[in-house]
C-alpha positions in Angstrom: 4.4 -75.7 47.5 4.4 -77.2 50.9 7.7 -75.6 51.9 6.4 -72.2 50.8 3.2 -72.5 52.8 5.3 -73.5 55.9 7.6 -70.5 55.2 4.6 -68.1 55.0 3.1 -69.5 58.2 6.5 -69.1 59.9 6.7 -65.5 58.7 3.3 -64.9 60.3 4.3 -66.5 63.6 7.6 -64.8 64.0 6.1 -61.5 62.8 3.8 -61.6 65.7 6.4 -62.5 68.4 7.7 -58.9 68.4 4.4 -57.7 69.9 4.3 -60.4 72.5 7.9 -59.7 73.6 7.0 -56.1 74.0 3.9 -56.9 76.0 5.8 -59.3 78.3 8.6 -56.8 78.9 6.1 -54.4 80.5 6.1 -56.7 83.5 9.1 -59.1 83.2 12.9 -58.5 83.1 14.4 -59.4 79.7 17.0 -62.1 80.3 14.9 -64.1 82.8 11.8 -63.7 80.6 13.8 -65.1 77.6 15.3 -67.9 79.7 11.9 -69.1 81.1 10.5 -69.0 77.6 13.0 -71.6 76.4 12.7 -73.7 79.6 9.1 -74.2 78.8 9.7 -74.7 75.1 12.6 -77.1 75.7 10.5 -79.2 78.1 7.8 -79.6 75.5 10.2 -80.5 72.7 12.1 -83.0 74.9 8.8 -84.7 75.7 7.9 -84.9 72.0 11.4 -86.4 71.3 10.9 -89.0 74.1 7.4 -90.0 72.9 8.5 -90.3 69.3 11.8 -91.9 70.3 13.7 -89.6 68.0 17.4 -90.6 68.0 19.7 -88.3 69.8 23.1 -87.1 68.4 26.0 -89.2 69.5 28.9 -87.6 67.7 30.8 -85.0 69.6 30.8 -82.8 66.5 27.0 -82.7 66.6 26.9 -81.9 70.3 29.4 -79.1 69.8 27.3 -77.7 66.9 24.3 -77.6 69.2 26.3 -75.9 71.9 27.8 -73.2 69.6 24.6 -72.5 67.7 22.6 -72.6 70.9 24.9 -69.9 72.3 24.7 -67.8 69.2 21.0 -68.2 68.4 19.5 -68.4 71.9 21.8 -66.9 74.5 23.2 -64.0 72.4 20.5 -63.5 69.8 17.4 -63.7 72.1 19.2 -62.1 75.1 20.0 -59.1 72.9 16.5 -59.1 71.4 14.7 -59.1 74.7 17.1 -56.5 76.2 17.1 -54.2 73.2 13.3 -54.2 72.8 12.9 -52.6 76.2 14.1 -49.3 74.6 12.7 -49.4 71.1 9.4 -50.1 69.4 8.4 -53.6 68.3 8.3 -52.3 64.7 11.8 -50.9 64.8 13.0 -54.2 66.4 11.5 -56.1 63.5 13.2 -53.8 61.0 16.6 -54.1 62.6 16.3 -57.9 62.9 15.4 -58.1 59.2 19.1 -57.4 58.6 19.5 -61.1 59.4 19.4 -62.1 55.7 22.0 -59.6 54.8 24.4 -61.0 57.4 23.4 -64.5 56.3 24.2 -63.7 52.7 27.7 -62.6 53.5 28.5 -65.4 56.0 27.0 -68.1 53.7 29.3 -66.9 50.9 32.2 -68.4 52.9 30.6 -71.5 54.3 28.1 -72.7 51.6 29.5 -73.2 48.1 26.0 -73.1 46.6 25.0 -69.8 48.2 27.5 -67.3 46.8 26.6 -63.6 46.8 25.0 -62.5 43.5 23.5 -59.2 42.5 19.9 -60.6 42.5 20.3 -61.9 46.0 21.8 -58.7 47.2 18.9 -56.7 45.7 16.4 -59.2 47.2 17.8 -58.7 50.7 17.8 -54.9 50.3 14.2 -55.0 49.1 13.2 -57.1 52.0 14.7 -54.7 54.6 13.1 -51.7 52.8 9.7 -53.5 52.8 9.8 -54.1 56.5 10.8 -50.4 56.9 7.7 -49.3 54.9 5.4 -51.6 56.9 6.6 -50.2 60.3 7.5 -46.7 59.1 5.3 -45.1 61.8 7.3 -46.8 64.5 10.8 -46.0 63.5 11.5 -43.3 66.1 14.8 -43.5 68.0 15.0 -41.3 71.0 17.9 -41.1 73.5 21.0 -43.1 74.1 19.2 -46.2 75.5 17.2 -46.4 72.2 20.5 -46.2 70.3 22.0 -49.0 72.3 18.8 -51.0 72.0 18.9 -50.7 68.2 22.6 -51.8 68.2 21.7 -54.8 70.3 19.1 -55.8 67.7 21.6 -55.6 64.8 24.1 -57.6 66.7 21.4 -60.2 67.5 20.7 -60.5 63.8 24.4 -61.2 63.1 24.5 -63.9 65.8 21.3 -65.6 64.5 22.5 -65.5 60.9 25.9 -67.1 61.8 24.0 -69.8 63.7 21.7 -70.5 60.8 24.6 -70.8 58.3 26.5 -73.2 60.6 23.4 -75.4 60.9 22.9 -75.5 57.2 26.6 -76.2 56.7 27.0 -78.9 59.3 23.7 -79.9 60.9 21.2 -80.9 58.2 21.3 -84.5 59.3 19.9 -83.6 62.7 16.2 -84.0 63.3 14.5 -80.6 63.6 13.1 -81.3 67.1 16.5 -82.5 68.3 18.2 -79.5 66.8 15.7 -77.0 68.3 15.7 -78.6 71.7 19.4 -79.0 71.9 20.0 -75.4 70.9 17.5 -74.2 73.5 19.0 -76.3 76.3 22.4 -75.0 75.7 21.2 -71.4 75.1 18.9 -71.0 78.1 21.5 -71.8 80.7 23.6 -68.5 80.2 20.3 -66.5 80.0 19.3 -67.7 83.5 22.8 -67.7 85.0 23.1 -64.1 84.1 19.4 -63.1 84.4 18.5 -64.5 87.9 21.4 -62.8 89.8 20.8 -59.5 88.1 17.0 -59.5 87.9 15.9 -61.5 90.9 14.0 -64.7 91.8 11.7 -65.7 89.0 9.0 -66.6 91.5 9.0 -63.0 92.8 8.6 -61.3 89.4 5.5 -59.4 88.4 3.4 -62.2 86.9 0.4 -60.4 85.5 -2.1 -62.2 83.2 -0.7 -60.4 80.2 2.8 -61.5 81.1 1.7 -65.1 81.3 -0.1 -64.9 78.0 3.0 -63.4 76.3 5.3 -66.0 77.9 3.1 -69.0 76.8 2.5 -67.6 73.3 6.3 -67.1 72.8 7.1 -70.5 74.3 4.5 -72.7 72.5 3.7 -70.8 69.3 6.9 -68.7 68.8 9.3 -71.4 69.9 8.0 -75.0 69.8 5.7 -74.7 66.7 7.9 -72.1 64.9 11.2 -74.0 65.3 9.6 -77.3 64.3 8.4 -75.5 61.1 
């Protein structure tokens, strides 16, 4: 029961992040916006790890897992999400990202012996995608080539996130959740900022409106720290 309640809370949090990403993108460029989100979140998580004296991974295999999944789940996934949502509605973004379980079902079939593809699982995934489509049916417009590329970016982001999730379940279950999230963020935020700052400008000179700050802090604290710990 506890795990189900946590899952429902997590659904509510991540369901709301699409709106705050869209609000922030009205004033902030996508890659730098995503990178700063995870700088803030990683700092908070690292502080929690230090205060609680959570043991850090020492095996090279664990560090490599953090690097690979951080690149997939944060650099690629969130970079594509933030870039793509500039050109499509938050509802359409949510629908396209909901293909993540479909990719996860396929990838897990090859990595996790206990999670083979079955007809009920396939039907469940399809029903989930259709359900999100019904909820956001009034926002599913696609207009112009940029919207098409934005939609493609969201589908690719779902694949990257699904791959990272399966790798974590296959090889990283012994890692503490806070260490896992912080490590992935630290590895993932570097490419976002290395690419974002030269292309999008000095973060100090961005258009920091009150709404942009609210969106950033919500995504960093609620959508990242709290969500990933859950």
